[in-house]
Structures are given as C-alpha cells and as structure tokens.
Short mmCIF file of C-alpha atoms in Angstrom, two decimals:
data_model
loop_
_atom_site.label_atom_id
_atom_site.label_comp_id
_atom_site.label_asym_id
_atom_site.label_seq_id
_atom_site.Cartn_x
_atom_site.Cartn_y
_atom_site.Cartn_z
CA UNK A 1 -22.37 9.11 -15.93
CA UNK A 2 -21.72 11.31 -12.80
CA UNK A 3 -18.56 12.24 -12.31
CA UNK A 4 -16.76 11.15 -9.42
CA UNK A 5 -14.66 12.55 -6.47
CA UNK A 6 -12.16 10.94 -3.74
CA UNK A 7 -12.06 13.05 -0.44
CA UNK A 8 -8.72 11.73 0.97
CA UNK A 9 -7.07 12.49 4.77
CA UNK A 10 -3.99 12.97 5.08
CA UNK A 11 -2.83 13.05 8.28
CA UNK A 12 -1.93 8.75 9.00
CA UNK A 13 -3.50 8.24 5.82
CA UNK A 14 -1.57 9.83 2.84
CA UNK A 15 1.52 9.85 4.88
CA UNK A 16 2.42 7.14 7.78
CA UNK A 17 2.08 9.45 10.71
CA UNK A 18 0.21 12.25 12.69
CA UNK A 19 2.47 15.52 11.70
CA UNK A 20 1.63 17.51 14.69
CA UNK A 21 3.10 14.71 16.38
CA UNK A 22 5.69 14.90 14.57
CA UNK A 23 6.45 18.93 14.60
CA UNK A 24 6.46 17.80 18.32
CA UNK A 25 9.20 15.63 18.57
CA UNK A 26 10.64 18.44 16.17
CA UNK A 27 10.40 21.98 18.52
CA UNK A 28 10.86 19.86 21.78
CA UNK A 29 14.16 17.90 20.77
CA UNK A 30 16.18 19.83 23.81
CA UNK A 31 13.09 20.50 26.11
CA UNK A 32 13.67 18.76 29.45
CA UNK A 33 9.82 17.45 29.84
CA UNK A 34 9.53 16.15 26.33
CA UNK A 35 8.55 12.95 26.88
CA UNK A 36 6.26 13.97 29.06
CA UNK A 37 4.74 16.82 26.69
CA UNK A 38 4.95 13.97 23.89
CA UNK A 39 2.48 11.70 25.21
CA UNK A 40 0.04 14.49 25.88
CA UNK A 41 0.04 15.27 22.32
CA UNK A 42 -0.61 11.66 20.89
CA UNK A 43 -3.48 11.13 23.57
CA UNK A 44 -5.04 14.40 22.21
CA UNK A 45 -4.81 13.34 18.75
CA UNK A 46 -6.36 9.69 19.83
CA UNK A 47 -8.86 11.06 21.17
CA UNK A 48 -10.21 12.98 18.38
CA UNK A 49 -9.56 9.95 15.93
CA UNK A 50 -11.70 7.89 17.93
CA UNK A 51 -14.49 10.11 18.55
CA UNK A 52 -13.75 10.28 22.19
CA UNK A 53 -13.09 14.54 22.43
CA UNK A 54 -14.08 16.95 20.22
CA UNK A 55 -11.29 18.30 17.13
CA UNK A 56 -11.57 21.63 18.11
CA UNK A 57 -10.31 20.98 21.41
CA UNK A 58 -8.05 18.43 20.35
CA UNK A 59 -6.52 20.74 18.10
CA UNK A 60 -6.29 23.99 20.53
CA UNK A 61 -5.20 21.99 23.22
CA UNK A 62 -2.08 20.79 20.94
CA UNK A 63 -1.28 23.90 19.04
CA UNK A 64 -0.54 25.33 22.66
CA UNK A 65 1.74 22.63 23.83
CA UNK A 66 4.00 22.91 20.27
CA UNK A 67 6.36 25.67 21.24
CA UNK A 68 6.89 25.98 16.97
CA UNK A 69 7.76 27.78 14.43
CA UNK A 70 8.57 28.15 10.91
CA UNK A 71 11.77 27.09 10.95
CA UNK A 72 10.70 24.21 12.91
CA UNK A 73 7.40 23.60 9.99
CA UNK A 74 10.94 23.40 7.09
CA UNK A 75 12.76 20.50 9.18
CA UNK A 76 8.76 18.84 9.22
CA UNK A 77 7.98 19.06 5.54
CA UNK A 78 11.56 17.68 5.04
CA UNK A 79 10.78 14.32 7.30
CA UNK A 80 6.91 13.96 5.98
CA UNK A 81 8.30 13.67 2.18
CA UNK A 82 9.88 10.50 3.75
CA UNK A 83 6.55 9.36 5.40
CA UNK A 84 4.57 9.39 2.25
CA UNK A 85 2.39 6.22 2.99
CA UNK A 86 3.93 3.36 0.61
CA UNK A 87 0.85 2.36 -1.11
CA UNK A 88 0.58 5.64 -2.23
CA UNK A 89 4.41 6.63 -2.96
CA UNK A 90 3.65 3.84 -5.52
CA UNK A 91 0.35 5.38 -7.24
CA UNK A 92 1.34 8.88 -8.59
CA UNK A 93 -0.23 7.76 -12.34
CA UNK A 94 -3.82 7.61 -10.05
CA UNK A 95 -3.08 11.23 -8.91
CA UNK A 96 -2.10 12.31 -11.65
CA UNK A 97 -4.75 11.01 -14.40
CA UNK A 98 -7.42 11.76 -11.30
CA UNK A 99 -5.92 15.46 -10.86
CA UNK A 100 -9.00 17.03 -10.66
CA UNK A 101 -10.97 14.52 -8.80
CA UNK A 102 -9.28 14.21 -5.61
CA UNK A 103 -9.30 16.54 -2.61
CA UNK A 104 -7.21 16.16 0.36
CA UNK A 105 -9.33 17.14 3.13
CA UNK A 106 -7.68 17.15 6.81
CA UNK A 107 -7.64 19.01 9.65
CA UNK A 108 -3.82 19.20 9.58
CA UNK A 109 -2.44 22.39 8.03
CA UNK A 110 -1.54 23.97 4.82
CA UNK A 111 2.10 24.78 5.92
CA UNK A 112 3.15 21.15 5.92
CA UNK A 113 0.03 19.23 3.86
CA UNK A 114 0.70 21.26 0.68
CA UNK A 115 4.15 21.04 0.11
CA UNK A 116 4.35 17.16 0.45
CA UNK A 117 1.12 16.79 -1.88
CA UNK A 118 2.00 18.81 -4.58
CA UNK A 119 4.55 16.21 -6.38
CA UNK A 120 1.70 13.60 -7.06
CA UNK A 121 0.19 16.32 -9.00
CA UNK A 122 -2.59 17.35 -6.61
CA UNK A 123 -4.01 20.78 -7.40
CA UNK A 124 -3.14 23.80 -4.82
CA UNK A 125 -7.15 24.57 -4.95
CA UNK A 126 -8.10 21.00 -3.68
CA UNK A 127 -6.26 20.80 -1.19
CA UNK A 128 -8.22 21.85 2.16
CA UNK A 129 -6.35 22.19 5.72
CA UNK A 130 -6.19 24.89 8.68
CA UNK A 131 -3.56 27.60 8.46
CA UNK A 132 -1.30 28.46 11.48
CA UNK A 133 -1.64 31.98 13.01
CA UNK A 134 2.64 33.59 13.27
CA UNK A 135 3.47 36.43 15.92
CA UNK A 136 5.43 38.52 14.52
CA UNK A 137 9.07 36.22 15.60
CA UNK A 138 7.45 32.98 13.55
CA UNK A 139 6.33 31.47 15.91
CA UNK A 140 2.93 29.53 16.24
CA UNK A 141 0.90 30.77 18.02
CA UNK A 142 -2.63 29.52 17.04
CA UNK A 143 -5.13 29.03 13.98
CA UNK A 144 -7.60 30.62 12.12
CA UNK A 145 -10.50 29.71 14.07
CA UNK A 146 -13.04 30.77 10.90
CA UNK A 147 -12.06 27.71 8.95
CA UNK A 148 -14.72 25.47 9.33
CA UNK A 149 -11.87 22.65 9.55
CA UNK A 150 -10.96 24.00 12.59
CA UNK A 151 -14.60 22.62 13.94
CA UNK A 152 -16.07 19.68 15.90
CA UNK A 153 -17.51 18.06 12.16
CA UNK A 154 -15.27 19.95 10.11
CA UNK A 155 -15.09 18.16 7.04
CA UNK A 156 -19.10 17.59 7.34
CA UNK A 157 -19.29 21.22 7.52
CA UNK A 158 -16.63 22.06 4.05
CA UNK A 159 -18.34 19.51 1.89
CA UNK A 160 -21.66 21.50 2.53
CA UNK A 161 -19.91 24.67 1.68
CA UNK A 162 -18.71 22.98 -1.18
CA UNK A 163 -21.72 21.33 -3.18
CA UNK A 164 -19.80 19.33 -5.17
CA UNK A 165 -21.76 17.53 -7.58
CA UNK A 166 -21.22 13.67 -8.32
CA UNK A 167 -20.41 10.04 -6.36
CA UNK A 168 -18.20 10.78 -3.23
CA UNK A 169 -15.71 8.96 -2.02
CA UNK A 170 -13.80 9.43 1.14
CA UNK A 171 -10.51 7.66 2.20
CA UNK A 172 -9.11 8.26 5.72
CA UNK A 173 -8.38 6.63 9.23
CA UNK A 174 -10.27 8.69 11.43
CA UNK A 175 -13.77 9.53 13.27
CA UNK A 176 -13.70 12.83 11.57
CA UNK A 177 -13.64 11.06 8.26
CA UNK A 178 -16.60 8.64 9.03
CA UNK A 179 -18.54 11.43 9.45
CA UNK A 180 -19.07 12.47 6.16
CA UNK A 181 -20.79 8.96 5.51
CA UNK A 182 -22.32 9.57 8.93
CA UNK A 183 -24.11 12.92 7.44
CA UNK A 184 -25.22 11.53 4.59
CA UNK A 185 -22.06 13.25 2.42
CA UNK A 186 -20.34 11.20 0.70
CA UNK A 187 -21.34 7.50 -0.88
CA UNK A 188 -19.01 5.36 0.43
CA UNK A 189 -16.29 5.71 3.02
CA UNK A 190 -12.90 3.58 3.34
CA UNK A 191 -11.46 2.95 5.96
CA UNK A 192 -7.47 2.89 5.40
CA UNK A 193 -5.49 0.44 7.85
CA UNK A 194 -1.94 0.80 6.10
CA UNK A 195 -0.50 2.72 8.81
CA UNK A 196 -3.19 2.43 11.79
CA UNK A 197 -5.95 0.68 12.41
CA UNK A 198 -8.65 2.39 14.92
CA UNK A 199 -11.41 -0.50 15.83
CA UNK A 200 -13.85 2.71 16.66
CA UNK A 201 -13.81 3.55 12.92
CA UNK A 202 -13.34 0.05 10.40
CA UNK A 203 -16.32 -1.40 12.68
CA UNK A 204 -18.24 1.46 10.55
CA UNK A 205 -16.55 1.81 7.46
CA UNK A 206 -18.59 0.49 4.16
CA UNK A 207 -14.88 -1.49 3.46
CA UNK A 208 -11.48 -1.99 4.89
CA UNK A 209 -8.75 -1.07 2.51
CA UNK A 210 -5.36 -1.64 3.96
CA UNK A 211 -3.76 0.17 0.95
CA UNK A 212 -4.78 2.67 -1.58
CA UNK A 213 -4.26 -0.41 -4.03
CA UNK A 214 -6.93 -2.05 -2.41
CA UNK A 215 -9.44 0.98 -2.62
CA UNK A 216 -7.75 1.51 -6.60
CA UNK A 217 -8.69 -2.27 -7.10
CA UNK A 218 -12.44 -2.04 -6.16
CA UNK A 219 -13.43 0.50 -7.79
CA UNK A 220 -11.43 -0.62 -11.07
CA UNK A 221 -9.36 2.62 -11.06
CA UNK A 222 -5.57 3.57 -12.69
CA UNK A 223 -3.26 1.17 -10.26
CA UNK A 224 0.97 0.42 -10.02
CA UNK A 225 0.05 -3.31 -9.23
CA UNK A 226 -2.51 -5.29 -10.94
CA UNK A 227 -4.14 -7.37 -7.43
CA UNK A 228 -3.49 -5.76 -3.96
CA UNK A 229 -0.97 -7.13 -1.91
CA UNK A 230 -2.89 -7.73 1.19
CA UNK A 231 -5.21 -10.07 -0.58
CA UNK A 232 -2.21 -13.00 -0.84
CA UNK A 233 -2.14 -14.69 2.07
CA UNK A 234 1.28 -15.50 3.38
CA UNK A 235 1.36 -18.73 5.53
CA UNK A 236 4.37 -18.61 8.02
CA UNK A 237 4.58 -22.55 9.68
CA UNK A 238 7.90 -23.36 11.74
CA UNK A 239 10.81 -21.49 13.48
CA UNK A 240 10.32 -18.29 11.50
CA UNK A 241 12.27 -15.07 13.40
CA UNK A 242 10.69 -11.95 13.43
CA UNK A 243 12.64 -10.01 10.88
CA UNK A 244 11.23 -12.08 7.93
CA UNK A 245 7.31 -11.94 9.16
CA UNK A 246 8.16 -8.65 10.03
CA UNK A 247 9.45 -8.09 6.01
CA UNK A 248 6.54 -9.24 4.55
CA UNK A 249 3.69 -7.65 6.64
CA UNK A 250 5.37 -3.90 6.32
CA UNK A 251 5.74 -4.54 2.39
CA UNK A 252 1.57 -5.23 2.41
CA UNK A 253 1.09 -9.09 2.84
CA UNK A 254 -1.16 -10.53 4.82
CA UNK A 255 0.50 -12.61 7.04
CA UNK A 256 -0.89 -15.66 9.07
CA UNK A 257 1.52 -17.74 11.35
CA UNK A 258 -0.38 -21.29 12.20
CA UNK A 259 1.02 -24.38 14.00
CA UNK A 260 0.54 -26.62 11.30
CA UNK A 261 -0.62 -26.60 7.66
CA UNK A 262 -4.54 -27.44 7.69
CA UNK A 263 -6.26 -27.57 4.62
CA UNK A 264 -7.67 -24.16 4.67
CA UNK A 265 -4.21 -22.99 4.81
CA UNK A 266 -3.03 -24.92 1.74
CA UNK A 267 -6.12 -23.68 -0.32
CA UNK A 268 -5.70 -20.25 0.23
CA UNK A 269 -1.95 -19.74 0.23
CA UNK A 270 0.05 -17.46 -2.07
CA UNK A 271 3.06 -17.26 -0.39
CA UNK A 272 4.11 -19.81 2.20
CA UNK A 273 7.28 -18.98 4.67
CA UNK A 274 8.65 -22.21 6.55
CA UNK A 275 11.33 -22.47 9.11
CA UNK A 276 13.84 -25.01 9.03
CA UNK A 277 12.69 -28.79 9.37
CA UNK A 278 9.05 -27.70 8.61
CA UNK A 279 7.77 -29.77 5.61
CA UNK A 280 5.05 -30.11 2.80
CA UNK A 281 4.11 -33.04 0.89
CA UNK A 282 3.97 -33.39 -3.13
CA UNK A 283 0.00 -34.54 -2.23
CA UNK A 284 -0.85 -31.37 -0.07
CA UNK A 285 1.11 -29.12 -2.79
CA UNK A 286 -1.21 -30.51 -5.67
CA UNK A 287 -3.70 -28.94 -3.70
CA UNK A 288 -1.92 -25.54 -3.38
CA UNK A 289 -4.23 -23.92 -5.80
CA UNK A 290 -3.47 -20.19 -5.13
CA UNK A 291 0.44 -21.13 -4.39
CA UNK A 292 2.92 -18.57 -6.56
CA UNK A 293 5.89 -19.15 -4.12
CA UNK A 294 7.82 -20.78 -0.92
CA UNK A 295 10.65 -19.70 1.22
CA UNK A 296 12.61 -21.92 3.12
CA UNK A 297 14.73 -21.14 5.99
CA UNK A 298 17.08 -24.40 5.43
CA UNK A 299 17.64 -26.65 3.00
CA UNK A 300 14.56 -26.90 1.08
CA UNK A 301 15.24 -30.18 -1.01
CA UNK A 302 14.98 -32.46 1.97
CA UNK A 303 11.61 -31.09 2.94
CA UNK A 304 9.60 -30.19 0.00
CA UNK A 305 9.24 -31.73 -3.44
CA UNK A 306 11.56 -29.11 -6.09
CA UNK A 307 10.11 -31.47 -8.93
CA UNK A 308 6.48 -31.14 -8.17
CA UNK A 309 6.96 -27.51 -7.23
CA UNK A 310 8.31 -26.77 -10.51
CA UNK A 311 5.79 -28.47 -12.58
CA UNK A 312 3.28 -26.43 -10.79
CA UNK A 313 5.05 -22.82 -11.89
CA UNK A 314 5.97 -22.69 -7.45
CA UNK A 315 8.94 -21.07 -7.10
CA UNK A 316 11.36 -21.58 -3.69
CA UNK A 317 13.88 -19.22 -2.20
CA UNK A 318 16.01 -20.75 1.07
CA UNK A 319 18.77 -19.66 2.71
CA UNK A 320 19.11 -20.98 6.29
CA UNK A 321 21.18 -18.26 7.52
CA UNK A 322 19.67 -15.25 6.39
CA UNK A 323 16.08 -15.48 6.90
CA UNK A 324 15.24 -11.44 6.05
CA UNK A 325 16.82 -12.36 2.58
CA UNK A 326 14.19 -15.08 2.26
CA UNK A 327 11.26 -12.68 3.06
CA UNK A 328 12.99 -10.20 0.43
CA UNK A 329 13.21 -12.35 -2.66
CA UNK A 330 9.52 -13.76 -2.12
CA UNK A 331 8.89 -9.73 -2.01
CA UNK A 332 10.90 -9.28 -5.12
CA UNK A 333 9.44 -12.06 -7.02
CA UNK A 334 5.62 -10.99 -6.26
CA UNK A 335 6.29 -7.27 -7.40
CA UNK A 336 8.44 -7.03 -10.16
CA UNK A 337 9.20 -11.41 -11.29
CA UNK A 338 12.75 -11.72 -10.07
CA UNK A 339 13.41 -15.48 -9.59
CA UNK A 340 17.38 -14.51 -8.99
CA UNK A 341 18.56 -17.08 -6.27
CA UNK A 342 15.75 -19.15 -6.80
CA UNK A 343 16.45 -22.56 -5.78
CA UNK A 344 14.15 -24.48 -8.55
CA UNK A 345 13.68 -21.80 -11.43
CA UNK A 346 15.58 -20.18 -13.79
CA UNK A 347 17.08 -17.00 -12.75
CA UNK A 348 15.87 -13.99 -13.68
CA UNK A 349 16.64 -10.37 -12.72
CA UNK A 350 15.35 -7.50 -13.93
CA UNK A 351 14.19 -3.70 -13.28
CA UNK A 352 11.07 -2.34 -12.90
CA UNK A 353 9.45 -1.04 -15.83
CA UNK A 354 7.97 2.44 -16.24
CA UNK A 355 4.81 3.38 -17.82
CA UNK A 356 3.86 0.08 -19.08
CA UNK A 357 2.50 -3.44 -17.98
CA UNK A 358 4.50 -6.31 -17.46
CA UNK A 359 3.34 -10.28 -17.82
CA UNK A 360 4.55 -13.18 -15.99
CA UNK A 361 4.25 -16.70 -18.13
CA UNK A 362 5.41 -19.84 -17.01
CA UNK A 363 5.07 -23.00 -19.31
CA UNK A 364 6.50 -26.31 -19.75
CA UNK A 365 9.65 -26.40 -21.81
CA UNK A 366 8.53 -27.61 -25.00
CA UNK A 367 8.70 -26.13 -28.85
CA UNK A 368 6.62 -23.71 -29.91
CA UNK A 369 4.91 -22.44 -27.09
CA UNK A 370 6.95 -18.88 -27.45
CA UNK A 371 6.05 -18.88 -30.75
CA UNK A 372 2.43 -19.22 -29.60
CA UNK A 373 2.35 -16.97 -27.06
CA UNK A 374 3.55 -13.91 -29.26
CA UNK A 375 1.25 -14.90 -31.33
CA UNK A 376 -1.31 -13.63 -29.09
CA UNK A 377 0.70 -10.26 -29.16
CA UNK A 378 0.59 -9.84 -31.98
CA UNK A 379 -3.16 -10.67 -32.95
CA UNK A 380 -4.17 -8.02 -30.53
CA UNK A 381 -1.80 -5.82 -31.97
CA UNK A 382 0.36 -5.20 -28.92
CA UNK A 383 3.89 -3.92 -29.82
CA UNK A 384 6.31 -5.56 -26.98
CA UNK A 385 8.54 -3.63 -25.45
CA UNK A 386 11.44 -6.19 -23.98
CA UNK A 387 11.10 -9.71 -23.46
CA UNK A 388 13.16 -12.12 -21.25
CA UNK A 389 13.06 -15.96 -21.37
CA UNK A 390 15.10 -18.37 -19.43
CA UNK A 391 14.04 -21.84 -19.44
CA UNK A 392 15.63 -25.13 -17.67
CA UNK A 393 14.87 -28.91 -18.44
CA UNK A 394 11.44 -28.59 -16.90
CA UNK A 395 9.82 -25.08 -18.03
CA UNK A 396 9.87 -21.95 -19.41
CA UNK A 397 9.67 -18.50 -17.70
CA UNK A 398 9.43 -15.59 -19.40
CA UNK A 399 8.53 -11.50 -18.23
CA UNK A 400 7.10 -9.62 -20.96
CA UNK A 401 6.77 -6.03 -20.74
CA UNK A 402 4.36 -3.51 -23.02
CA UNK A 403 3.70 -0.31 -22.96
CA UNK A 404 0.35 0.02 -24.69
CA UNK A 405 -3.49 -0.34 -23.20
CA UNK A 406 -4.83 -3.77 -23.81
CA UNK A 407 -8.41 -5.85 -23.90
CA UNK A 408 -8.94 -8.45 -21.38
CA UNK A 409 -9.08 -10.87 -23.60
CA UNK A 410 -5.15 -11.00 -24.44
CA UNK A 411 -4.86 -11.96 -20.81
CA UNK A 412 -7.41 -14.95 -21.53
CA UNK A 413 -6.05 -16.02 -24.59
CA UNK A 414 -2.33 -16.21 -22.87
CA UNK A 415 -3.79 -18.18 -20.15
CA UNK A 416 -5.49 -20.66 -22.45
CA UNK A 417 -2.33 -21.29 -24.65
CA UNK A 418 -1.29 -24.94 -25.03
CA UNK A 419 1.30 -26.08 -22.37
CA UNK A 420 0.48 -23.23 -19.83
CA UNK A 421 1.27 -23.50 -16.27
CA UNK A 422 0.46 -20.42 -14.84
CA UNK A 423 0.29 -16.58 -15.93
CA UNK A 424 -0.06 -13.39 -13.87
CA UNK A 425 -0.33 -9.90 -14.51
CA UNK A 426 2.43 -7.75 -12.44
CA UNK A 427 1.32 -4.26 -12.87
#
C-alpha cells in the first residue's frame, strides 16, 4: 500500500482568512488612506486566487503596500491563533496521528504560518512558505525571491523539487492549489468552501469539501465527528430571523429556507427550523425519514404532533422569544446529545468527551432493553466509560461514551436491538 500525503493551504483554508490581509489592517490601523490601501490589497490577493494575475506579482505588489514589521508579524500570529478554521480547530487527533503525512504548502510566510501550525503537531520540516526579507530597523521590506513559492506555479514547482513518493492529496481554496492537479501532481484535489468559496476553482475541483470533516469522511480518515455537518440538511419554513439561520450555517449546516414543506424537503431533512404559526402534520412527519430534530420559534404543541415526534426518537426545542437559543440547542443536540430544554424528551446535559466515542440510543420505554443493549458491550468486549439514561413515559434516551476502538458491527447489532427507535454515532 502506498503511503499517502495531504498537501494543505493555509492561507483561507487552515485558518478563516488571508493573513497579509490581515497584517494590513494590522501596520495601517492609524494610516489616513487605509481604507483605501485595504481594498488594494484584497483585490491583489483575488486576483491571484482566481487565476486572474500572476502570484508573483500579486505578492510583490502587496509586500510593498504593507508598511510592516516584526512587531507588527507578533500582534498577527496573536489574531490568526483565533482564526484557526473551525473544522480544523476540531481535528488535532488527524494532525497529530497524520504528523508526518501532511505538508502545509502556501505562499504565505513562515513568520506567521509556523507559529499557528505548530500546536496541531505539524512538523517544522513540512511546513513550506516564503520568508520576509528585514532592513536592518525590522521592517519588511521584501522576500526571498529564490523560493520557488515566491513563483507564478509555485507549489507546482516545490512538489517537483520534492519527489515525494505515494497518493497526493491537496486541500486548499485557491487557483494556485488547483494547479497541482492541473500538472499532473497530486491525485486528487479538494476544494475547501468553509471560509470562501471561489466559483473559478470548485467548478474544477475533483470534490467540494466544505470542512476538513468532509474531506476526513471520504477518505475514511481519524475524524472529531462521525458524519460531516454539512451533509444534514436544515429546512428553515416560516418567519425565521436571521440570527438563528445565521447560527446554524456558521456552525457547518447546510441550510435551505423554502416557502413551504414539499416532499423532497420532508425526505431529506435532518434538522427542520420553523417560525411561529408554521406547521407539520403527524402524516408528513411519518415520512420524515432522515428527521433527528425540530425547533420551533413559538409554541410548538399547537403546531406539530409532540406524541408522534417522540415515538419517532424527533426531538423539539421552542422558545418564541429567543430564536438564536433555538438554533443553539439544535447545534448542541447534533454535536455532543444535549436534549436540556427539550420540549418532548428527557433532559439531558452533558460535556464533551475526550479521546473516546460517544453513542446516542433512543428506544421505547420498556424492560429490558438496557439490559440488552449492554449486552452488546459487552459481547464485543467494549469497557464503557460513563453512561447516562433518562427515560419518560414514552422512551428511553441514553449517551454512552467509550474510550476503546470498535468493529462496525457493535454499531449494527445496537441498531438491530429489540424496541429500537433510532441510534447515531456522535464522534
């Protein structure tokens, strides 16, 4: 088996923004035409990402409107620890049992890229970027225009230097990183919407991944979540403000606001948002295959069916006067179980676990299914960690957490136990 490498950007990519941008808005706080010298900057960076001007004189052309220096590249580092993308703020274990596998390859710089990379265990020596050139004061004053990153093709033009030996992949949002699958250098290239989306480049890519969990889900690598956010569909229907739509899309849903509920809609639902007065039948929620939960901006008893929804393993959050706390228990309940303040379920709270896997079974309340379900634990030899059950008149729910590897087939074998409504892996 060959072994395999991931080539991964960094610049919009591993963290939410373009840095040089950044170090802008940094060294031209107080100067009077910084708005002005701003836009300049961005354009010059679009332009490059999109294939539209060369990198070299993208990158010349903004070095020279900076006015940095190293005191300015501190306060940047600072601010870029905060802008580590979120997907992959939440995947250190990847990085770090894939430590010698992944490069960060950007045409960014060293001064800034290294020091942010470093704590997900990223190795000094795979890390390739262009170094500033310092007068003798600290301030920037250029590059060092012999790095081949420094060139129109760049990263076409390391990998060749490089001869690395195995199955390629490359992660980034960028022309520059399309090229390598342009030249024939790497297998497969991903294009990564989390933070920006560039038409110019997915319209190429060999897949979209609009989170490293997506790209750690296809290609059945170390993940923090088990199925990628931005494969549930979230169905907003109704008055729904901003704020809560807003909620769900930044934490990685995605979202689709529609007029009414069509079939379609129903079908492929995980998460359904509805604004006050908006309604759902017991018939259409039978047909709610993919449905885990619903948010209500009102009084959800009058409009949906709490009996049917229950049965099902649906859980409902409303509150019709804080509609962001809506979005952020449906959040809370996909990632980590919480049901607190759930309207039809009982409630559950609890914190994430670290280092292990934890289970989400919901069954109807009746003896012995417990007793049936650690069973399966136990036959597979899986020591549990902690274990939380709260049950009401109707069903049981209970989050069990492990810290030990396990087959696929203990996830089959909890699915098909007797009296089962519906079971989900969390992470």
């Amino acid at each position: 088996m060959s072994k395999k490498y991931y080539i991964i950007d960094f610049d919009s990519t591993f963290t939410q923004v373009e840095a040089l941008d950044e170090l802008a808005r940094i060294s031209l706080r107080e100067h009077p035409e910084r708005e002005q010298i701003y836009k300049k900057i961005e354009d010059l960076t679009n332009q490059a990402m999109d294939g539209k001007l060369s990198f070299r004189e993208s990158l010349a052309g903004r070095i020279q409107l900076l006015e940095a220096n190293k005191d300015h590249l501190k306060q940047l580092v600072k601010h870029l620890k905060k802008q580590v993308s979120t997907s992959f703020s939440r995947n250190k274990n990847f990085f770090s049992r894939h430590a010698d596998d992944v490069l960060i390859v950007s045409g960014g710089f060293k001064e800034f890229i290294t020091p942010v990379v470093l704590p997900f265990h990223i190795k000094k020596e795979n890390i390739y970027a262009n170094t500033f050139v310092f007068n003798e004061e600290g301030k920037i004053v250029g590059y060092d225009e012999a790095n081949p990153l420094s060139f129109e093709g760049g990263k076409v033009k390391l990998l060749r230097e490089l001869q690395l030996q195995g199955e390629i992949h490359g992660i980034g949002d960028g022309y520059s990183d399309f090229q390598l699958k342009e030249f024939g250098m790497i297998k497969k290239f991903y294009a990564f919407t989390e933070n920006i989306e560039r038409k110019s480049v997915t319209e190429k890519a060999d897949h979209i991944t609009p989170s490293l969990d997506e790209f750690l889900y296809v290609n059945n690598l170390p993940s923090a979540i088990s199925y990628p956010k931005n494969r549930i569909l979230c169905v907003v229907i109704g008055d729904v403000p901003d704020i809560a739509v807003k909620y769900l899309k930044k934490d990685g849903f995605s979202v689709k606001q529609v007029a009414s509920l069509e079939e379609k809609h129903i079908a492929a639902a995980g998460i359904i948002l509805m604004g006050n007065k908006a309604s759902i039948s017991p018939e259409e929620l039978s047909r709610a295959a993919k449905l885990k939960v619903i948010g209500y901006l009102g009084n959800s008893k009058k409009y949906i069916s709490h009996d049917t929804c229950t049965a099902m393993g649906v859980v409902i959050f409303d509150n019709i006067r804080k509609p962001e706390s809506v979005a952020k228990r449906i959040a809370k309940f996909i990632n980590n179980g919480d049901s607190f303040k759930s309207s039809n379920f009982p409630n559950i709270q609890l914190p994430e676990v670290k280092n292990g896997h934890r289970f989400i079974h919901i069954h109807r309340n009746v003896p012995g299914v417990m007793a049936k379900v650690n069973q399966v634990f136990a036959g597979h030899g899986i020591n549990i960690v902690s274990q939380f059950l709260m049950t009401n008149e109707c069903i049981g729910y209970v989050i069990t957490d492990i810290s030990a590897e396990y087959d696929k087939q203990v996830l089959k074998d909890l699915k098909n136990t007797n009296n089962t409504i519906s079971f989900r892996v969390l992470y």
